[in-house]
Every structure is written in C-alpha cells, then in structure tokens.
PDB file of N, CA and C in Angstrom:
ATOM      1  N   VAL A  20     -51.649 -16.729 113.432  1.00  0.00           N
ATOM      2  CA  VAL A  20     -52.322 -15.717 112.650  1.00  0.00           C
ATOM      3  C   VAL A  20     -53.244 -16.433 111.660  1.00  0.00           C
ATOM      4  N   VAL A  21     -54.471 -15.943 111.592  1.00  0.00           N
ATOM      5  CA  VAL A  21     -55.467 -16.555 110.733  1.00  0.00           C
ATOM      6  C   VAL A  21     -55.998 -15.517 109.748  1.00  0.00           C
ATOM      7  N   ALA A  22     -56.155 -15.914 108.504  1.00  0.00           N
ATOM      8  CA  ALA A  22     -56.648 -14.994 107.475  1.00  0.00           C
ATOM      9  C   ALA A  22     -58.148 -15.186 107.249  1.00  0.00           C
ATOM     10  N   LYS A  23     -58.902 -15.287 108.330  1.00  0.00           N
ATOM     11  CA  LYS A  23     -60.362 -15.433 108.262  1.00  0.00           C
ATOM     12  C   LYS A  23     -60.992 -14.343 109.123  1.00  0.00           C
ATOM     13  N   THR A  24     -62.219 -13.975 108.789  1.00  0.00           N
ATOM     14  CA  THR A  24     -62.919 -12.961 109.574  1.00  0.00           C
ATOM     15  C   THR A  24     -63.651 -13.617 110.748  1.00  0.00           C
ATOM     16  N   LEU A  25     -64.026 -12.809 111.730  1.00  0.00           N
ATOM     17  CA  LEU A  25     -64.799 -13.349 112.854  1.00  0.00           C
ATOM     18  C   LEU A  25     -66.147 -13.859 112.377  1.00  0.00           C
ATOM     19  N   LYS A  26     -66.714 -13.236 111.362  1.00  0.00           N
ATOM     20  CA  LYS A  26     -67.988 -13.701 110.816  1.00  0.00           C
ATOM     21  C   LYS A  26     -67.854 -15.128 110.292  1.00  0.00           C
ATOM     22  N   TRP A  27     -66.734 -15.453 109.664  1.00  0.00           N
ATOM     23  CA  TRP A  27     -66.478 -16.798 109.152  1.00  0.00           C
ATOM     24  C   TRP A  27     -66.502 -17.812 110.310  1.00  0.00           C
ATOM     25  N   PHE A  28     -65.817 -17.455 111.417  1.00  0.00           N
ATOM     26  CA  PHE A  28     -65.805 -18.334 112.582  1.00  0.00           C
ATOM     27  C   PHE A  28     -67.180 -18.413 113.229  1.00  0.00           C
ATOM     28  N   GLN A  29     -67.860 -17.280 113.326  1.00  0.00           N
ATOM     29  CA  GLN A  29     -69.175 -17.228 113.950  1.00  0.00           C
ATOM     30  C   GLN A  29     -70.165 -18.146 113.238  1.00  0.00           C
ATOM     31  N   GLU A  30     -70.102 -18.211 111.929  1.00  0.00           N
ATOM     32  CA  GLU A  30     -70.998 -19.061 111.153  1.00  0.00           C
ATOM     33  C   GLU A  30     -70.709 -20.543 111.359  1.00  0.00           C
ATOM     34  N   ARG A  31     -69.486 -20.889 111.726  1.00  0.00           N
ATOM     35  CA  ARG A  31     -69.103 -22.299 111.875  1.00  0.00           C
ATOM     36  C   ARG A  31     -69.160 -22.813 113.311  1.00  0.00           C
ATOM     37  N   LEU A  32     -69.136 -21.917 114.268  1.00  0.00           N
ATOM     38  CA  LEU A  32     -69.193 -22.315 115.670  1.00  0.00           C
ATOM     39  C   LEU A  32     -70.646 -22.433 116.130  1.00  0.00           C
ATOM     40  N   GLU A  33     -70.859 -23.225 117.172  1.00  0.00           N
ATOM     41  CA  GLU A  33     -72.204 -23.432 117.706  1.00  0.00           C
ATOM     42  C   GLU A  33     -72.741 -22.134 118.300  1.00  0.00           C
ATOM     43  N   SER A  34     -73.889 -21.688 117.809  1.00  0.00           N
ATOM     44  CA  SER A  34     -74.447 -20.419 118.275  1.00  0.00           C
ATOM     45  C   SER A  34     -74.958 -20.503 119.712  1.00  0.00           C
ATOM     46  N   ASP A  35     -75.208 -21.708 120.222  1.00  0.00           N
ATOM     47  CA  ASP A  35     -75.642 -21.823 121.611  1.00  0.00           C
ATOM     48  C   ASP A  35     -74.466 -21.716 122.591  1.00  0.00           C
ATOM     49  N   ARG A  36     -73.236 -21.787 122.092  1.00  0.00           N
ATOM     50  CA  ARG A  36     -72.055 -21.669 122.953  1.00  0.00           C
ATOM     51  C   ARG A  36     -71.287 -20.373 122.762  1.00  0.00           C
ATOM     52  N   PHE A  37     -71.364 -19.783 121.572  1.00  0.00           N
ATOM     53  CA  PHE A  37     -70.592 -18.581 121.261  1.00  0.00           C
ATOM     54  C   PHE A  37     -71.513 -17.440 120.883  1.00  0.00           C
ATOM     55  N   THR A  38     -71.140 -16.237 121.274  1.00  0.00           N
ATOM     56  CA  THR A  38     -71.916 -15.051 120.928  1.00  0.00           C
ATOM     57  C   THR A  38     -70.973 -13.906 120.569  1.00  0.00           C
ATOM     58  N   ARG A  39     -71.383 -13.106 119.602  1.00  0.00           N
ATOM     59  CA  ARG A  39     -70.604 -11.948 119.164  1.00  0.00           C
ATOM     60  C   ARG A  39     -71.014 -10.768 120.017  1.00  0.00           C
ATOM     61  N   VAL A  40     -70.092 -10.246 120.803  1.00  0.00           N
ATOM     62  CA  VAL A  40     -70.413  -9.177 121.746  1.00  0.00           C
ATOM     63  C   VAL A  40     -69.906  -7.814 121.296  1.00  0.00           C
ATOM     64  N   HIS A  41     -69.032  -7.816 120.309  1.00  0.00           N
ATOM     65  CA  HIS A  41     -68.422  -6.578 119.835  1.00  0.00           C
ATOM     66  C   HIS A  41     -67.862  -6.868 118.450  1.00  0.00           C
ATOM     67  N   HIS A  42     -67.538  -5.848 117.710  1.00  0.00           N
ATOM     68  CA  HIS A  42     -66.995  -6.018 116.361  1.00  0.00           C
ATOM     69  C   HIS A  42     -65.774  -6.948 116.350  1.00  0.00           C
ATOM     70  N   GLY A  43     -64.959  -6.870 117.365  1.00  0.00           N
ATOM     71  CA  GLY A  43     -63.722  -7.637 117.393  1.00  0.00           C
ATOM     72  C   GLY A  43     -63.701  -8.799 118.370  1.00  0.00           C
ATOM     73  N   TYR A  44     -64.876  -9.174 118.936  1.00  0.00           N
ATOM     74  CA  TYR A  44     -64.885 -10.213 119.964  1.00  0.00           C
ATOM     75  C   TYR A  44     -66.008 -11.217 119.755  1.00  0.00           C
ATOM     76  N   LEU A  45     -65.640 -12.486 119.781  1.00  0.00           N
ATOM     77  CA  LEU A  45     -66.563 -13.607 119.769  1.00  0.00           C
ATOM     78  C   LEU A  45     -66.258 -14.378 121.049  1.00  0.00           C
ATOM     79  N   VAL A  46     -67.256 -14.550 121.927  1.00  0.00           N
ATOM     80  CA  VAL A  46     -67.014 -15.065 123.272  1.00  0.00           C
ATOM     81  C   VAL A  46     -67.721 -16.390 123.496  1.00  0.00           C
ATOM     82  N   ASN A  47     -67.014 -17.313 124.162  1.00  0.00           N
ATOM     83  CA  ASN A  47     -67.605 -18.577 124.584  1.00  0.00           C
ATOM     84  C   ASN A  47     -68.399 -18.296 125.864  1.00  0.00           C
ATOM     85  N   LYS A  48     -69.695 -18.568 125.837  1.00  0.00           N
ATOM     86  CA  LYS A  48     -70.574 -18.273 126.976  1.00  0.00           C
ATOM     87  C   LYS A  48     -70.167 -19.032 128.236  1.00  0.00           C
ATOM     88  N   ASN A  49     -69.536 -20.190 128.084  1.00  0.00           N
ATOM     89  CA  ASN A  49     -69.146 -20.999 129.239  1.00  0.00           C
ATOM     90  C   ASN A  49     -68.017 -20.363 130.050  1.00  0.00           C
ATOM     91  N   HIS A  50     -67.334 -19.374 129.490  1.00  0.00           N
ATOM     92  CA  HIS A  50     -66.210 -18.744 130.177  1.00  0.00           C
ATOM     93  C   HIS A  50     -66.543 -17.371 130.751  1.00  0.00           C
ATOM     94  N   ILE A  51     -67.809 -16.975 130.673  1.00  0.00           N
ATOM     95  CA  ILE A  51     -68.221 -15.681 131.208  1.00  0.00           C
ATOM     96  C   ILE A  51     -68.499 -15.819 132.700  1.00  0.00           C
ATOM     97  N   LEU A  52     -67.817 -15.001 133.505  1.00  0.00           N
ATOM     98  CA  LEU A  52     -68.041 -15.004 134.949  1.00  0.00           C
ATOM     99  C   LEU A  52     -69.152 -14.035 135.324  1.00  0.00           C
ATOM    100  N   SER A  53     -69.110 -12.821 134.752  1.00  0.00           N
ATOM    101  CA  SER A  53     -70.131 -11.824 135.077  1.00  0.00           C
ATOM    102  C   SER A  53     -70.194 -10.764 133.995  1.00  0.00           C
ATOM    103  N   VAL A  54     -71.302 -10.021 134.031  1.00  0.00           N
ATOM    104  CA  VAL A  54     -71.496  -8.893 133.130  1.00  0.00           C
ATOM    105  C   VAL A  54     -71.782  -7.677 133.994  1.00  0.00           C
ATOM    106  N   GLU A  55     -70.967  -6.652 133.848  1.00  0.00           N
ATOM    107  CA  GLU A  55     -71.143  -5.429 134.624  1.00  0.00           C
ATOM    108  C   GLU A  55     -71.134  -4.249 133.666  1.00  0.00           C
ATOM    109  N   GLY A  56     -72.266  -3.594 133.561  1.00  0.00           N
ATOM    110  CA  GLY A  56     -72.369  -2.455 132.649  1.00  0.00           C
ATOM    111  C   GLY A  56     -72.169  -2.898 131.216  1.00  0.00           C
ATOM    112  N   ASN A  57     -71.152  -2.356 130.579  1.00  0.00           N
ATOM    113  CA  ASN A  57     -70.850  -2.690 129.190  1.00  0.00           C
ATOM    114  C   ASN A  57     -69.611  -3.562 129.060  1.00  0.00           C
ATOM    115  N   GLN A  58     -69.321  -4.368 130.092  1.00  0.00           N
ATOM    116  CA  GLN A  58     -68.152  -5.237 130.051  1.00  0.00           C
ATOM    117  C   GLN A  58     -68.496  -6.644 130.510  1.00  0.00           C
ATOM    118  N   ILE A  59     -67.798  -7.590 129.932  1.00  0.00           N
ATOM    119  CA  ILE A  59     -67.912  -8.998 130.322  1.00  0.00           C
ATOM    120  C   ILE A  59     -66.612  -9.391 130.995  1.00  0.00           C
ATOM    121  N   HIS A  60     -66.713 -10.051 132.133  1.00  0.00           N
ATOM    122  CA  HIS A  60     -65.549 -10.555 132.856  1.00  0.00           C
ATOM    123  C   HIS A  60     -65.414 -12.043 132.541  1.00  0.00           C
ATOM    124  N   LEU A  61     -64.266 -12.421 132.003  1.00  0.00           N
ATOM    125  CA  LEU A  61     -64.015 -13.814 131.660  1.00  0.00           C
ATOM    126  C   LEU A  61     -63.207 -14.503 132.748  1.00  0.00           C
ATOM    127  N   GLY A  62     -63.212 -15.814 132.711  1.00  0.00           N
ATOM    128  CA  GLY A  62     -62.506 -16.611 133.700  1.00  0.00           C
ATOM    129  C   GLY A  62     -61.005 -16.384 133.720  1.00  0.00           C
ATOM    130  N   ASN A  63     -60.437 -15.962 132.595  1.00  0.00           N
ATOM    131  CA  ASN A  63     -58.985 -15.727 132.547  1.00  0.00           C
ATOM    132  C   ASN A  63     -58.610 -14.318 132.988  1.00  0.00           C
ATOM    133  N   GLY A  64     -59.596 -13.542 133.467  1.00  0.00           N
ATOM    134  CA  GLY A  64     -59.339 -12.194 133.951  1.00  0.00           C
ATOM    135  C   GLY A  64     -59.519 -11.108 132.904  1.00  0.00           C
ATOM    136  N   ALA A  65     -59.815 -11.476 131.689  1.00  0.00           N
ATOM    137  CA  ALA A  65     -59.982 -10.486 130.618  1.00  0.00           C
ATOM    138  C   ALA A  65     -61.298  -9.732 130.767  1.00  0.00           C
ATOM    139  N   LEU A  66     -61.276  -8.464 130.400  1.00  0.00           N
ATOM    140  CA  LEU A  66     -62.477  -7.636 130.355  1.00  0.00           C
ATOM    141  C   LEU A  66     -62.784  -7.366 128.883  1.00  0.00           C
ATOM    142  N   ILE A  67     -63.958  -7.777 128.434  1.00  0.00           N
ATOM    143  CA  ILE A  67     -64.349  -7.645 127.036  1.00  0.00           C
ATOM    144  C   ILE A  67     -65.467  -6.610 126.949  1.00  0.00           C
ATOM    145  N   PRO A  68     -65.338  -5.614 126.074  1.00  0.00           N
ATOM    146  CA  PRO A  68     -66.402  -4.623 125.936  1.00  0.00           C
ATOM    147  C   PRO A  68     -67.603  -5.196 125.193  1.00  0.00           C
ATOM    148  N   ILE A  69     -68.790  -4.732 125.547  1.00  0.00           N
ATOM    149  CA  ILE A  69     -70.013  -5.072 124.826  1.00  0.00           C
ATOM    150  C   ILE A  69     -70.413  -3.829 124.047  1.00  0.00           C
ATOM    151  N   SER A  70     -70.613  -3.971 122.756  1.00  0.00           N
ATOM    152  CA  SER A  70     -70.995  -2.804 121.965  1.00  0.00           C
ATOM    153  C   SER A  70     -72.414  -2.374 122.304  1.00  0.00           C
ATOM    154  N   ARG A  71     -72.687  -1.098 122.159  1.00  0.00           N
ATOM    155  CA  ARG A  71     -74.019  -0.563 122.462  1.00  0.00           C
ATOM    156  C   ARG A  71     -75.077  -1.226 121.584  1.00  0.00           C
ATOM    157  N   ARG A  72     -74.754  -1.468 120.338  1.00  0.00           N
ATOM    158  CA  ARG A  72     -75.714  -2.061 119.404  1.00  0.00           C
ATOM    159  C   ARG A  72     -76.022  -3.524 119.721  1.00  0.00           C
ATOM    160  N   LYS A  73     -75.082  -4.231 120.308  1.00  0.00           N
ATOM    161  CA  LYS A  73     -75.266  -5.656 120.570  1.00  0.00           C
ATOM    162  C   LYS A  73     -75.677  -5.968 122.009  1.00  0.00           C
ATOM    163  N   LYS A  74     -75.772  -4.971 122.858  1.00  0.00           N
ATOM    164  CA  LYS A  74     -76.017  -5.203 124.280  1.00  0.00           C
ATOM    165  C   LYS A  74     -77.317  -5.968 124.536  1.00  0.00           C
ATOM    166  N   THR A  75     -78.413  -5.574 123.894  1.00  0.00           N
ATOM    167  CA  THR A  75     -79.688  -6.266 124.092  1.00  0.00           C
ATOM    168  C   THR A  75     -79.610  -7.711 123.625  1.00  0.00           C
ATOM    169  N   ALA A  76     -79.003  -7.938 122.472  1.00  0.00           N
ATOM    170  CA  ALA A  76     -78.869  -9.292 121.937  1.00  0.00           C
ATOM    171  C   ALA A  76     -77.979 -10.152 122.839  1.00  0.00           C
ATOM    172  N   VAL A  77     -76.923  -9.560 123.385  1.00  0.00           N
ATOM    173  CA  VAL A  77     -76.030 -10.300 124.281  1.00  0.00           C
ATOM    174  C   VAL A  77     -76.768 -10.683 125.565  1.00  0.00           C
ATOM    175  N   GLN A  78     -77.554  -9.770 126.119  1.00  0.00           N
ATOM    176  CA  GLN A  78     -78.317 -10.075 127.324  1.00  0.00           C
ATOM    177  C   GLN A  78     -79.292 -11.216 127.077  1.00  0.00           C
ATOM    178  N   LYS A  79     -79.974 -11.215 125.939  1.00  0.00           N
ATOM    179  CA  LYS A  79     -80.903 -12.301 125.602  1.00  0.00           C
ATOM    180  C   LYS A  79     -80.159 -13.619 125.436  1.00  0.00           C
ATOM    181  N   ALA A  80     -79.016 -13.582 124.774  1.00  0.00           N
ATOM    182  CA  ALA A  80     -78.233 -14.795 124.537  1.00  0.00           C
ATOM    183  C   ALA A  80     -77.718 -15.398 125.841  1.00  0.00           C
ATOM    184  N   LEU A  81     -77.364 -14.544 126.794  1.00  0.00           N
ATOM    185  CA  LEU A  81     -76.831 -15.051 128.060  1.00  0.00           C
ATOM    186  C   LEU A  81     -77.942 -15.624 128.947  1.00  0.00           C
ATOM    187  N   ARG A  82     -79.149 -15.139 128.794  1.00  0.00           N
ATOM    188  CA  ARG A  82     -80.286 -15.688 129.557  1.00  0.00           C
ATOM    189  C   ARG A  82     -80.717 -17.047 129.044  1.00  0.00           C
ATOM    190  N   ALA A  83     -80.493 -17.299 127.766  1.00  0.00           N
ATOM    191  CA  ALA A  83     -80.947 -18.559 127.142  1.00  0.00           C
ATOM    192  C   ALA A  83     -80.078 -19.729 127.509  1.00  0.00           C
TER     193      ALA A  83
END
C-alpha cells in the first residue's frame, strides 16, 4: 500500500514509457498488446478502460 497519488508517480516515471489512460490507471506502453474500442489489453490478460477524455491523447502517445 502506497500513500502517493498516481499524479506523483506519473511525474517521476518516464513519459515515453508510461501513459495515463484513466483516472485510476497508469500504463507501461511496453506491456500493451492491443487497443480495442475503449479498452487496452495488457500482456498479463488485464483489460484497462480508456477514459473518453483521454482517448485522443492515448492514441497519440501509442503512435509515438
């Protein structure tokens, strides 16, 4: 258990490797298998939602 916010981690992690896809999710781009609709499929089988507000930014970040 950590008493830090995701924003705190986001500011300290490399922005070219991590992207904020939802209010509660910060994702390592190297572990993304696919993006379908408003969900990201990760290598461990997890499905992560993409918020409507961040969808365009996430698409740009994944292309870069």
